[in-house]
Amino acid sequence: MTTSPDRQRAAIRQRAEELGLTLIGEAADLGVSARRVSPFERPSLSPWLRRPEDYEALAWSHVDRAVRSVDHMSQLIEWSQQHRTTLVFAMPEERDPLVVPPQAGGDAVGRCMDLARIAEQEARTISTRLTSAHESLRATGRYGGGLVPFGYRKAPHPSGVGWCLAPDPETADIVRKIVDDVHSGLSLVAIARGLEAAGLPVPRDRHAQLQGRPMGGRRHGREFERYRWTGGSLSKILRTPALMGHRVHKGETVRDAEGSPVLIGPPLLDPEEFQALQDALAARSSGPHPKRRETSLLIGVAHCAGCNGRMYFATRKNCAYGDYVCRASARGTTCPDPAGIRADWLDEYTTGRYREVFGAEAEVSRERLLANGVRITVAKGRSGGGPERLSGPDTSRLAFTVEGSPHGRPQP
């Protein structure tokens, strides 16, 4: 067990006493990468950053405990100046702490940026070393950390050095039951709903359980006590060769010099069972599909009226067109009235309304729509209706706004 959090707390308490500050709370984001995740997206810290009126200063033991990115440091300093909040870095190895008040001059800000730059470089170096170490672990079939594949748990390596994976008694049978359900014809969405109804933890939550950590966390700007099963997350579990005990890197089986799979644990499915599962999954997605656009016109522009979330392009089986649909379930939430509409209809409607507002010759692109604050809100349609429903969109359930109002000026 690491003692680093206790040392950090002690350093912060000592500097707080020296500066006459009273500690009123703590944000401990253990296991969250300061290199990849900005302070404004961390589960414990971000709620504090959303209510700066509750305190006068934020304190860390070192700069690299706050950020390991020059961009993130720049954002943090800008936030502190905007909300008149002092940043304190205890720096216990030095004589004095680094204190950055909102009105701090260039020297203090410059030192913060220099330390953030050093932290970013160190993070890159560590990442390179870890990549090399993990390549070695992949070649020897040892578990090197990270999210354990569903159906497995960490176990001592037979060699006595390091770790491997072993079937998890509580989830290995669940994997086999899921495979049986797929072969019986149940859809992945239906299977996911059954797992959710049974209260079974998703892979990330099960991994947290095995490590003695609380389930859930922050995703898409929301806090969850536990994550939800979705058809998409279930598909990832069923398609990974880890089910055969293979060491996997970027979704592919790692192979030794002879071309044989590197095994990291006993198989839950033998190769024949795994291939039969892949065939069953592939059969469900066969058939003609409309060609996906690299970036659909209205991503970030079209929103569902039921949950206010973004709508995304989805293919429609055996049809030459797709739809914009509410994806609340993929975000781990439930929409009371999920909306969906033909993509070509909504593209055409939006293009027409945009040109009405900004001029008949106005260029229409996703970037320009976003720059001008255009938003399309789509309400859920009613079931039933006659042939007229095939003639075009029901515009009564569409709302076109520009920066919150029906009017606006185009951006260059």
mmCIF file of C-alpha atoms in Angstrom:
data_model
loop_
_atom_site.group_PDB
_atom_site.id
_atom_site.type_symbol
_atom_site.label_atom_id
_atom_site.label_comp_id
_atom_site.label_asym_id
_atom_site.label_seq_id
_atom_site.Cartn_x
_atom_site.Cartn_y
_atom_site.Cartn_z
ATOM 1 C CA MET A 1 0.000 0.000 0.000
ATOM 2 C CA THR A 2 1.386 3.434 -0.911
ATOM 3 C CA THR A 3 2.110 5.990 1.824
ATOM 4 C CA SER A 4 2.213 8.885 -0.639
ATOM 5 C CA PRO A 5 -1.325 10.193 0.136
ATOM 6 C CA ASP A 6 -0.480 10.433 3.860
ATOM 7 C CA ARG A 7 2.763 12.294 3.122
ATOM 8 C CA GLN A 8 0.905 14.691 0.854
ATOM 9 C CA ARG A 9 -1.739 15.350 3.514
ATOM 10 C CA ALA A 10 0.957 16.030 6.110
ATOM 11 C CA ALA A 11 2.739 18.495 3.811
ATOM 12 C CA ILE A 12 -0.496 20.339 3.050
ATOM 13 C CA ARG A 13 -1.493 20.522 6.743
ATOM 14 C CA GLN A 14 1.904 21.940 7.708
ATOM 15 C CA ARG A 15 1.852 24.634 5.013
ATOM 16 C CA ALA A 16 -1.781 25.492 5.826
ATOM 17 C CA GLU A 17 -0.797 26.165 9.433
ATOM 18 C CA GLU A 18 2.145 28.318 8.328
ATOM 19 C CA LEU A 19 -0.097 30.365 6.028
ATOM 20 C CA GLY A 20 -2.956 30.641 8.505
ATOM 21 C CA LEU A 21 -5.339 28.608 6.360
ATOM 22 C CA THR A 22 -8.069 26.318 7.696
ATOM 23 C CA LEU A 23 -8.611 23.063 5.822
ATOM 24 C CA ILE A 24 -12.311 22.473 5.196
ATOM 25 C CA GLY A 25 -12.273 19.489 2.838
ATOM 26 C CA GLU A 26 -10.271 17.079 0.736
ATOM 27 C CA ALA A 27 -10.366 15.767 -2.835
ATOM 28 C CA ALA A 28 -8.466 12.500 -3.276
ATOM 29 C CA ASP A 29 -8.486 11.189 -6.852
ATOM 30 C CA LEU A 30 -6.361 8.092 -6.328
ATOM 31 C CA GLY A 31 -5.750 6.135 -9.515
ATOM 32 C CA VAL A 32 -6.718 9.066 -11.780
ATOM 33 C CA SER A 33 -4.004 10.171 -14.197
ATOM 34 C CA ALA A 34 -3.007 13.836 -13.727
ATOM 35 C CA ARG A 35 -1.429 13.602 -17.172
ATOM 36 C CA ARG A 36 -4.554 12.546 -19.052
ATOM 37 C CA VAL A 37 -7.405 13.949 -16.913
ATOM 38 C CA SER A 38 -7.733 17.679 -16.326
ATOM 39 C CA PRO A 39 -8.585 18.972 -12.826
ATOM 40 C CA PHE A 40 -12.040 19.887 -14.109
ATOM 41 C CA GLU A 41 -12.855 16.258 -14.993
ATOM 42 C CA ARG A 42 -11.590 14.432 -11.884
ATOM 43 C CA PRO A 43 -14.273 12.714 -9.785
ATOM 44 C CA SER A 44 -13.383 14.212 -6.381
ATOM 45 C CA LEU A 45 -11.817 17.542 -7.376
ATOM 46 C CA SER A 46 -14.190 18.747 -10.086
ATOM 47 C CA PRO A 47 -17.206 19.234 -7.725
ATOM 48 C CA TRP A 48 -15.045 21.588 -5.635
ATOM 49 C CA LEU A 49 -13.992 23.541 -8.727
ATOM 50 C CA ARG A 50 -17.663 24.078 -9.567
ATOM 51 C CA ARG A 51 -18.295 25.888 -6.268
ATOM 52 C CA PRO A 52 -15.344 28.274 -5.760
ATOM 53 C CA GLU A 53 -17.481 30.514 -3.574
ATOM 54 C CA ASP A 54 -17.111 27.975 -0.720
ATOM 55 C CA TYR A 55 -13.384 28.569 -0.126
ATOM 56 C CA GLU A 56 -10.494 30.968 -0.736
ATOM 57 C CA ALA A 57 -7.631 28.646 -1.665
ATOM 58 C CA LEU A 58 -6.792 25.230 -3.121
ATOM 59 C CA ALA A 59 -3.700 23.363 -1.919
ATOM 60 C CA TRP A 60 -1.623 20.482 -3.293
ATOM 61 C CA SER A 61 1.612 19.001 -2.020
ATOM 62 C CA HIS A 62 3.394 19.528 -5.372
ATOM 63 C CA VAL A 63 2.610 20.976 -8.780
ATOM 64 C CA ASP A 64 2.654 17.511 -10.371
ATOM 65 C CA ARG A 65 -0.082 16.432 -7.950
ATOM 66 C CA ALA A 66 -2.295 19.110 -9.489
ATOM 67 C CA VAL A 67 -1.373 18.797 -13.170
ATOM 68 C CA ARG A 68 1.126 17.141 -15.458
ATOM 69 C CA SER A 69 0.269 19.205 -18.487
ATOM 70 C CA VAL A 70 1.100 22.759 -19.498
ATOM 71 C CA ASP A 71 -2.391 23.139 -20.996
ATOM 72 C CA HIS A 72 -4.057 21.975 -17.770
ATOM 73 C CA MET A 73 -1.929 24.374 -15.700
ATOM 74 C CA SER A 74 -2.893 27.242 -17.981
ATOM 75 C CA GLN A 75 -6.574 26.336 -17.521
ATOM 76 C CA LEU A 76 -6.175 26.104 -13.742
ATOM 77 C CA ILE A 77 -4.476 29.499 -13.469
ATOM 78 C CA GLU A 78 -7.113 31.112 -15.684
ATOM 79 C CA TRP A 79 -9.824 29.577 -13.480
ATOM 80 C CA SER A 80 -8.140 30.835 -10.285
ATOM 81 C CA GLN A 81 -7.889 34.369 -11.654
ATOM 82 C CA GLN A 82 -11.495 34.343 -12.835
ATOM 83 C CA HIS A 83 -12.815 33.102 -9.474
ATOM 84 C CA ARG A 84 -10.276 34.956 -7.311
ATOM 85 C CA THR A 85 -8.973 31.755 -5.735
ATOM 86 C CA THR A 86 -5.412 31.283 -4.462
ATOM 87 C CA LEU A 87 -3.417 28.230 -5.556
ATOM 88 C CA VAL A 88 -1.018 26.773 -2.980
ATOM 89 C CA PHE A 89 1.667 24.156 -3.625
ATOM 90 C CA ALA A 90 3.225 22.975 -0.362
ATOM 91 C CA MET A 91 6.630 22.012 -1.855
ATOM 92 C CA PRO A 92 7.835 20.394 1.432
ATOM 93 C CA GLU A 93 11.383 19.905 0.100
ATOM 94 C CA GLU A 94 11.778 23.686 -0.263
ATOM 95 C CA ARG A 95 11.993 26.455 2.282
ATOM 96 C CA ASP A 96 8.796 28.190 1.224
ATOM 97 C CA PRO A 97 5.576 27.041 -0.463
ATOM 98 C CA LEU A 98 4.628 28.248 -3.926
ATOM 99 C CA VAL A 99 1.633 30.550 -3.448
ATOM 100 C CA VAL A 100 -0.184 31.922 -6.490
ATOM 101 C CA PRO A 101 -2.844 34.502 -5.562
ATOM 102 C CA PRO A 102 -5.382 35.569 -8.212
ATOM 103 C CA GLN A 103 -3.500 38.812 -8.823
ATOM 104 C CA ALA A 104 -0.092 37.088 -8.993
ATOM 105 C CA GLY A 105 2.457 38.590 -11.335
ATOM 106 C CA GLY A 106 4.404 36.941 -14.100
ATOM 107 C CA ASP A 107 7.092 35.394 -11.874
ATOM 108 C CA ALA A 108 4.738 33.153 -9.877
ATOM 109 C CA VAL A 109 2.722 32.172 -12.940
ATOM 110 C CA GLY A 110 5.900 31.591 -14.923
ATOM 111 C CA ARG A 111 7.271 29.289 -12.226
ATOM 112 C CA CYS A 112 4.023 27.295 -12.226
ATOM 113 C CA MET A 113 4.219 26.889 -15.978
ATOM 114 C CA ASP A 114 7.893 25.846 -15.793
ATOM 115 C CA LEU A 115 7.132 23.207 -13.137
ATOM 116 C CA ALA A 116 4.143 21.981 -15.163
ATOM 117 C CA ARG A 117 6.388 21.672 -18.223
ATOM 118 C CA ILE A 118 8.909 19.616 -16.217
ATOM 119 C CA ALA A 119 6.088 17.415 -14.880
ATOM 120 C CA GLU A 120 4.794 16.878 -18.417
ATOM 121 C CA GLN A 121 8.234 15.829 -19.644
ATOM 122 C CA GLU A 122 8.666 13.453 -16.692
ATOM 123 C CA ALA A 123 5.240 11.952 -17.399
ATOM 124 C CA ARG A 124 6.255 11.278 -20.999
ATOM 125 C CA THR A 125 9.476 9.609 -19.838
ATOM 126 C CA ILE A 126 7.618 7.426 -17.334
ATOM 127 C CA SER A 127 5.059 6.509 -20.000
ATOM 128 C CA THR A 128 7.837 5.399 -22.357
ATOM 129 C CA ARG A 129 9.409 3.250 -19.652
ATOM 130 C CA LEU A 130 6.068 1.707 -18.729
ATOM 131 C CA THR A 131 5.347 0.955 -22.376
ATOM 132 C CA SER A 132 8.637 -0.908 -22.608
ATOM 133 C CA ALA A 133 7.942 -2.780 -19.367
ATOM 134 C CA HIS A 134 4.461 -3.773 -20.519
ATOM 135 C CA GLU A 135 5.848 -5.045 -23.817
ATOM 136 C CA SER A 136 8.104 -7.359 -21.799
ATOM 137 C CA LEU A 137 5.176 -8.479 -19.633
ATOM 138 C CA ARG A 138 3.061 -9.168 -22.710
ATOM 139 C CA ALA A 139 5.805 -11.374 -24.126
ATOM 140 C CA THR A 140 5.997 -13.455 -20.910
ATOM 141 C CA GLY A 141 2.266 -13.710 -20.260
ATOM 142 C CA ARG A 142 2.283 -11.750 -17.032
ATOM 143 C CA TYR A 143 -0.435 -9.346 -15.950
ATOM 144 C CA GLY A 144 0.956 -5.832 -15.899
ATOM 145 C CA GLY A 145 -1.939 -3.950 -14.328
ATOM 146 C CA GLY A 146 -4.961 -2.135 -15.699
ATOM 147 C CA LEU A 147 -8.553 -3.255 -16.066
ATOM 148 C CA VAL A 148 -8.823 -7.016 -15.569
ATOM 149 C CA PRO A 149 -10.863 -8.718 -18.348
ATOM 150 C CA PHE A 150 -14.381 -9.581 -17.202
ATOM 151 C CA GLY A 151 -14.549 -13.174 -15.967
ATOM 152 C CA TYR A 152 -11.024 -13.051 -14.516
ATOM 153 C CA ARG A 153 -9.226 -11.862 -11.411
ATOM 154 C CA LYS A 154 -5.567 -11.252 -10.583
ATOM 155 C CA ALA A 155 -3.605 -14.253 -9.248
ATOM 156 C CA PRO A 156 0.077 -15.021 -8.451
ATOM 157 C CA HIS A 157 2.047 -16.163 -11.503
ATOM 158 C CA PRO A 158 3.006 -19.886 -11.370
ATOM 159 C CA SER A 159 6.680 -18.914 -11.643
ATOM 160 C CA GLY A 160 6.415 -17.121 -8.331
ATOM 161 C CA VAL A 161 7.284 -13.807 -9.979
ATOM 162 C CA GLY A 162 4.578 -11.271 -10.763
ATOM 163 C CA TRP A 163 0.929 -11.893 -11.560
ATOM 164 C CA CYS A 164 -1.283 -13.630 -14.076
ATOM 165 C CA LEU A 165 -5.057 -13.998 -14.402
ATOM 166 C CA ALA A 166 -7.333 -16.717 -13.102
ATOM 167 C CA PRO A 167 -11.091 -17.262 -13.618
ATOM 168 C CA ASP A 168 -13.132 -15.167 -11.210
ATOM 169 C CA PRO A 169 -15.576 -17.515 -9.435
ATOM 170 C CA GLU A 170 -18.222 -14.765 -9.278
ATOM 171 C CA THR A 171 -18.128 -13.668 -12.928
ATOM 172 C CA ALA A 172 -16.734 -16.566 -15.016
ATOM 173 C CA ASP A 173 -20.106 -18.340 -14.910
ATOM 174 C CA ILE A 174 -21.821 -15.060 -15.851
ATOM 175 C CA VAL A 175 -19.693 -14.892 -19.004
ATOM 176 C CA ARG A 176 -20.733 -18.410 -19.979
ATOM 177 C CA LYS A 177 -24.399 -17.576 -19.299
ATOM 178 C CA ILE A 178 -24.114 -14.489 -21.523
ATOM 179 C CA VAL A 179 -22.645 -16.624 -24.321
ATOM 180 C CA ASP A 180 -25.559 -19.061 -23.991
ATOM 181 C CA ASP A 181 -28.013 -16.145 -24.178
ATOM 182 C CA VAL A 182 -26.372 -14.904 -27.390
ATOM 183 C CA HIS A 183 -26.732 -18.339 -28.998
ATOM 184 C CA SER A 184 -30.364 -18.491 -27.857
ATOM 185 C CA GLY A 185 -31.109 -15.389 -29.934
ATOM 186 C CA LEU A 186 -31.340 -12.714 -27.229
ATOM 187 C CA SER A 187 -30.110 -9.285 -28.319
ATOM 188 C CA LEU A 188 -27.177 -7.683 -26.530
ATOM 189 C CA VAL A 189 -29.473 -4.892 -25.340
ATOM 190 C CA ALA A 190 -31.853 -7.437 -23.808
ATOM 191 C CA ILE A 191 -28.970 -9.288 -22.142
ATOM 192 C CA ALA A 192 -27.592 -5.994 -20.805
ATOM 193 C CA ARG A 193 -30.977 -5.111 -19.339
ATOM 194 C CA GLY A 194 -31.102 -8.480 -17.603
ATOM 195 C CA LEU A 195 -27.653 -7.980 -16.093
ATOM 196 C CA GLU A 196 -28.651 -4.500 -14.982
ATOM 197 C CA ALA A 197 -31.876 -5.762 -13.413
ATOM 198 C CA ALA A 198 -29.917 -8.427 -11.524
ATOM 199 C CA GLY A 199 -27.623 -5.738 -10.099
ATOM 200 C CA LEU A 200 -24.465 -7.387 -11.444
ATOM 201 C CA PRO A 201 -21.430 -5.068 -11.599
ATOM 202 C CA VAL A 202 -19.980 -4.054 -14.952
ATOM 203 C CA PRO A 203 -16.279 -4.916 -15.572
ATOM 204 C CA ARG A 204 -15.013 -1.576 -14.257
ATOM 205 C CA ASP A 205 -17.065 -1.860 -11.074
ATOM 206 C CA ARG A 206 -16.052 -5.496 -10.547
ATOM 207 C CA HIS A 207 -12.410 -4.474 -10.955
ATOM 208 C CA ALA A 208 -12.942 -1.783 -8.298
ATOM 209 C CA GLN A 209 -14.545 -4.365 -5.969
ATOM 210 C CA LEU A 210 -11.572 -6.703 -6.310
ATOM 211 C CA GLN A 211 -9.239 -3.839 -5.440
ATOM 212 C CA GLY A 212 -11.302 -2.799 -2.434
ATOM 213 C CA ARG A 213 -12.331 0.513 -4.001
ATOM 214 C CA PRO A 214 -15.841 1.990 -4.309
ATOM 215 C CA MET A 215 -17.771 1.368 -7.500
ATOM 216 C CA GLY A 216 -18.831 4.065 -9.931
ATOM 217 C CA GLY A 217 -17.195 7.390 -10.677
ATOM 218 C CA ARG A 218 -17.524 10.281 -13.090
ATOM 219 C CA ARG A 219 -18.485 9.912 -16.743
ATOM 220 C CA HIS A 220 -19.753 12.458 -19.272
ATOM 221 C CA GLY A 221 -19.813 15.128 -16.565
ATOM 222 C CA ARG A 222 -22.015 13.095 -14.197
ATOM 223 C CA GLU A 223 -21.356 11.159 -10.995
ATOM 224 C CA PHE A 224 -22.485 7.510 -10.811
ATOM 225 C CA GLU A 225 -22.648 5.273 -7.749
ATOM 226 C CA ARG A 226 -22.199 2.368 -10.154
ATOM 227 C CA TYR A 227 -21.918 2.092 -13.932
ATOM 228 C CA ARG A 228 -24.631 0.604 -16.135
ATOM 229 C CA TRP A 229 -24.576 -2.295 -18.559
ATOM 230 C CA THR A 230 -25.100 -1.399 -22.224
ATOM 231 C CA GLY A 231 -25.163 -3.400 -25.419
ATOM 232 C CA GLY A 232 -21.940 -1.668 -26.488
ATOM 233 C CA SER A 233 -20.008 -2.565 -23.347
ATOM 234 C CA LEU A 234 -21.279 -6.133 -23.583
ATOM 235 C CA SER A 235 -20.099 -6.376 -27.200
ATOM 236 C CA LYS A 236 -16.556 -5.424 -26.153
ATOM 237 C CA ILE A 237 -16.493 -8.221 -23.557
ATOM 238 C CA LEU A 238 -17.727 -10.832 -26.011
ATOM 239 C CA ARG A 239 -15.344 -9.894 -28.819
ATOM 240 C CA THR A 240 -12.060 -9.868 -26.894
ATOM 241 C CA PRO A 241 -9.684 -12.848 -27.325
ATOM 242 C CA ALA A 242 -9.025 -12.533 -23.582
ATOM 243 C CA LEU A 243 -11.954 -14.956 -23.221
ATOM 244 C CA MET A 244 -9.557 -17.624 -24.523
ATOM 245 C CA GLY A 245 -6.943 -16.648 -21.936
ATOM 246 C CA HIS A 246 -4.938 -14.677 -24.518
ATOM 247 C CA ARG A 247 -2.759 -11.734 -23.683
ATOM 248 C CA VAL A 248 -4.408 -8.849 -25.591
ATOM 249 C CA HIS A 249 -2.942 -5.528 -26.712
ATOM 250 C CA LYS A 250 -5.081 -2.947 -28.514
ATOM 251 C CA GLY A 251 -7.759 -5.570 -29.085
ATOM 252 C CA GLU A 252 -5.460 -8.112 -30.738
ATOM 253 C CA THR A 253 -3.908 -11.346 -29.464
ATOM 254 C CA VAL A 254 -0.227 -11.034 -28.531
ATOM 255 C CA ARG A 255 1.837 -13.820 -30.147
ATOM 256 C CA ASP A 256 5.263 -15.237 -29.361
ATOM 257 C CA ALA A 257 8.172 -15.740 -31.761
ATOM 258 C CA GLU A 258 6.552 -18.966 -33.018
ATOM 259 C CA GLY A 259 3.271 -17.213 -33.767
ATOM 260 C CA SER A 260 1.409 -18.894 -30.903
ATOM 261 C CA PRO A 261 -0.876 -16.865 -28.590
ATOM 262 C CA VAL A 262 0.726 -15.705 -25.343
ATOM 263 C CA LEU A 263 -1.483 -17.030 -22.548
ATOM 264 C CA ILE A 264 -2.096 -14.946 -19.452
ATOM 265 C CA GLY A 265 -4.684 -17.224 -17.836
ATOM 266 C CA PRO A 266 -6.844 -20.324 -18.340
ATOM 267 C CA PRO A 267 -9.433 -19.991 -21.149
ATOM 268 C CA LEU A 268 -13.089 -19.353 -20.348
ATOM 269 C CA LEU A 269 -13.918 -20.394 -23.926
ATOM 270 C CA ASP A 270 -11.919 -22.728 -26.149
ATOM 271 C CA PRO A 271 -11.062 -21.527 -29.693
ATOM 272 C CA GLU A 272 -14.060 -23.335 -31.235
ATOM 273 C CA GLU A 273 -16.481 -21.815 -28.716
ATOM 274 C CA PHE A 274 -14.986 -18.360 -29.198
ATOM 275 C CA GLN A 275 -15.245 -18.582 -33.000
ATOM 276 C CA ALA A 276 -18.858 -19.782 -32.754
ATOM 277 C CA LEU A 277 -19.608 -16.749 -30.586
ATOM 278 C CA GLN A 278 -17.974 -14.389 -33.106
ATOM 279 C CA ASP A 279 -19.977 -15.980 -35.918
ATOM 280 C CA ALA A 280 -23.211 -15.472 -33.968
ATOM 281 C CA LEU A 281 -22.362 -11.817 -33.326
ATOM 282 C CA ALA A 282 -21.328 -11.242 -36.939
ATOM 283 C CA ALA A 283 -24.597 -12.730 -38.228
ATOM 284 C CA ARG A 284 -26.530 -10.051 -36.363
ATOM 285 C CA SER A 285 -24.650 -7.216 -38.043
ATOM 286 C CA SER A 286 -24.656 -8.606 -41.586
ATOM 287 C CA GLY A 287 -26.472 -6.928 -44.444
ATOM 288 C CA PRO A 288 -26.050 -3.665 -46.368
ATOM 289 C CA HIS A 289 -25.328 -0.542 -44.365
ATOM 290 C CA PRO A 290 -25.168 3.069 -45.406
ATOM 291 C CA LYS A 291 -21.640 4.354 -45.683
ATOM 292 C CA ARG A 292 -20.660 6.117 -42.477
ATOM 293 C CA ARG A 293 -19.613 9.692 -42.825
ATOM 294 C CA GLU A 294 -16.349 10.498 -41.086
ATOM 295 C CA THR A 295 -18.159 13.227 -39.156
ATOM 296 C CA SER A 296 -21.905 13.599 -39.485
ATOM 297 C CA LEU A 297 -23.136 17.112 -40.174
ATOM 298 C CA LEU A 298 -25.126 17.525 -36.951
ATOM 299 C CA ILE A 299 -22.917 15.877 -34.317
ATOM 300 C CA GLY A 300 -22.821 18.395 -31.476
ATOM 301 C CA VAL A 301 -25.667 20.332 -33.129
ATOM 302 C CA ALA A 302 -28.633 17.922 -32.803
ATOM 303 C CA HIS A 303 -29.910 17.268 -29.280
ATOM 304 C CA CYS A 304 -32.657 15.087 -27.836
ATOM 305 C CA ALA A 305 -35.496 17.006 -26.171
ATOM 306 C CA GLY A 306 -36.069 14.154 -23.727
ATOM 307 C CA CYS A 307 -32.678 14.310 -21.976
ATOM 308 C CA ASN A 308 -30.916 17.302 -23.590
ATOM 309 C CA GLY A 309 -28.114 14.957 -24.670
ATOM 310 C CA ARG A 310 -26.392 14.861 -28.032
ATOM 311 C CA MET A 311 -27.826 12.758 -30.839
ATOM 312 C CA TYR A 312 -25.516 10.517 -32.886
ATOM 313 C CA PHE A 313 -25.622 8.997 -36.354
ATOM 314 C CA ALA A 314 -26.644 5.337 -36.446
ATOM 315 C CA THR A 315 -26.910 3.002 -39.423
ATOM 316 C CA ARG A 316 -30.215 1.316 -40.207
ATOM 317 C CA LYS A 317 -30.026 -2.345 -41.206
ATOM 318 C CA ASN A 318 -30.950 -3.096 -44.827
ATOM 319 C CA CYS A 319 -31.555 0.611 -45.548
ATOM 320 C CA ALA A 320 -29.556 3.095 -47.595
ATOM 321 C CA TYR A 321 -29.971 5.818 -44.975
ATOM 322 C CA GLY A 322 -29.302 6.201 -41.273
ATOM 323 C CA ASP A 323 -30.754 8.097 -38.342
ATOM 324 C CA TYR A 324 -29.800 10.562 -35.660
ATOM 325 C CA VAL A 325 -30.699 8.905 -32.368
ATOM 326 C CA CYS A 326 -30.560 9.612 -28.651
ATOM 327 C CA ARG A 327 -27.701 7.643 -27.067
ATOM 328 C CA ALA A 328 -28.539 8.118 -23.383
ATOM 329 C CA SER A 329 -28.090 4.399 -22.701
ATOM 330 C CA ALA A 330 -24.528 4.526 -24.048
ATOM 331 C CA ARG A 331 -23.811 7.306 -21.540
ATOM 332 C CA GLY A 332 -25.106 5.116 -18.727
ATOM 333 C CA THR A 333 -28.301 7.149 -18.257
ATOM 334 C CA THR A 334 -31.983 6.723 -19.105
ATOM 335 C CA CYS A 335 -33.887 9.129 -21.351
ATOM 336 C CA PRO A 336 -37.632 9.429 -20.591
ATOM 337 C CA ASP A 337 -38.469 10.241 -24.231
ATOM 338 C CA PRO A 338 -35.602 9.185 -26.548
ATOM 339 C CA ALA A 339 -35.827 10.864 -29.956
ATOM 340 C CA GLY A 340 -34.817 9.556 -33.360
ATOM 341 C CA ILE A 341 -35.124 10.919 -36.892
ATOM 342 C CA ARG A 342 -33.862 10.147 -40.391
ATOM 343 C CA ALA A 343 -30.460 11.743 -40.816
ATOM 344 C CA ASP A 344 -30.960 12.982 -44.384
ATOM 345 C CA TRP A 345 -34.249 14.636 -43.389
ATOM 346 C CA LEU A 346 -32.705 16.449 -40.432
ATOM 347 C CA ASP A 347 -29.631 17.478 -42.430
ATOM 348 C CA GLU A 348 -31.841 18.962 -45.154
ATOM 349 C CA TYR A 349 -34.123 20.720 -42.640
ATOM 350 C CA THR A 350 -31.170 22.231 -40.770
ATOM 351 C CA THR A 351 -29.422 23.362 -43.939
ATOM 352 C CA GLY A 352 -32.575 25.092 -45.129
ATOM 353 C CA ARG A 353 -33.269 26.842 -41.833
ATOM 354 C CA TYR A 354 -29.639 27.938 -41.540
ATOM 355 C CA ARG A 355 -29.726 29.574 -44.958
ATOM 356 C CA GLU A 356 -33.011 31.288 -44.108
ATOM 357 C CA VAL A 357 -31.380 32.885 -41.071
ATOM 358 C CA PHE A 358 -27.887 33.622 -42.415
ATOM 359 C CA GLY A 359 -28.539 34.140 -46.122
ATOM 360 C CA ALA A 360 -29.248 31.915 -49.099
ATOM 361 C CA GLU A 361 -25.574 31.677 -50.112
ATOM 362 C CA ALA A 362 -24.261 30.865 -46.626
ATOM 363 C CA GLU A 363 -21.880 27.917 -46.499
ATOM 364 C CA VAL A 364 -23.169 25.053 -44.347
ATOM 365 C CA SER A 365 -20.691 22.825 -42.547
ATOM 366 C CA ARG A 366 -20.568 21.272 -39.105
ATOM 367 C CA GLU A 367 -17.808 23.664 -38.059
ATOM 368 C CA ARG A 368 -19.819 26.698 -39.185
ATOM 369 C CA LEU A 369 -22.991 25.463 -37.480
ATOM 370 C CA LEU A 370 -21.122 25.041 -34.208
ATOM 371 C CA ALA A 371 -19.305 28.370 -34.547
ATOM 372 C CA ASN A 372 -22.625 30.162 -34.960
ATOM 373 C CA GLY A 373 -24.216 28.471 -31.977
ATOM 374 C CA VAL A 374 -26.795 26.559 -34.007
ATOM 375 C CA ARG A 375 -28.774 23.949 -32.092
ATOM 376 C CA ILE A 376 -31.461 21.557 -33.318
ATOM 377 C CA THR A 377 -33.661 20.011 -30.637
ATOM 378 C CA VAL A 378 -35.636 16.918 -31.646
ATOM 379 C CA ALA A 379 -38.649 15.705 -29.681
ATOM 380 C CA LYS A 380 -39.780 12.102 -29.657
ATOM 381 C CA GLY A 381 -42.186 11.259 -32.487
ATOM 382 C CA ARG A 382 -45.508 9.519 -32.077
ATOM 383 C CA SER A 383 -46.156 5.981 -33.222
ATOM 384 C CA GLY A 384 -48.529 5.143 -36.044
ATOM 385 C CA GLY A 385 -49.544 7.431 -38.913
ATOM 386 C CA GLY A 386 -50.191 7.091 -42.617
ATOM 387 C CA PRO A 387 -48.079 7.226 -45.795
ATOM 388 C CA GLU A 388 -47.506 10.946 -45.271
ATOM 389 C CA ARG A 389 -44.947 10.034 -42.612
ATOM 390 C CA LEU A 390 -42.625 8.881 -45.397
ATOM 391 C CA SER A 391 -42.670 12.237 -47.185
ATOM 392 C CA GLY A 392 -40.401 14.117 -44.805
ATOM 393 C CA PRO A 393 -39.815 15.149 -41.193
ATOM 394 C CA ASP A 394 -42.532 16.255 -38.798
ATOM 395 C CA THR A 395 -41.228 19.782 -38.274
ATOM 396 C CA SER A 396 -43.546 20.330 -35.315
ATOM 397 C CA ARG A 397 -41.135 18.314 -33.180
ATOM 398 C CA LEU A 398 -38.033 20.211 -34.359
ATOM 399 C CA ALA A 399 -36.688 23.421 -32.815
ATOM 400 C CA PHE A 400 -33.996 25.477 -34.581
ATOM 401 C CA THR A 401 -32.200 28.033 -32.397
ATOM 402 C CA VAL A 402 -29.088 30.172 -32.699
ATOM 403 C CA GLU A 403 -27.337 30.892 -29.411
ATOM 404 C CA GLY A 404 -30.599 30.330 -27.584
ATOM 405 C CA SER A 405 -32.758 32.491 -29.880
ATOM 406 C CA PRO A 406 -34.223 32.127 -33.374
ATOM 407 C CA HIS A 407 -31.882 34.818 -34.740
ATOM 408 C CA GLY A 408 -28.114 35.350 -34.938
ATOM 409 C CA ARG A 409 -25.259 36.669 -36.965
ATOM 410 C CA PRO A 410 -22.930 34.320 -38.850
ATOM 411 C CA GLN A 411 -19.321 33.950 -37.790
ATOM 412 C CA PRO A 412 -16.647 34.381 -40.489
#
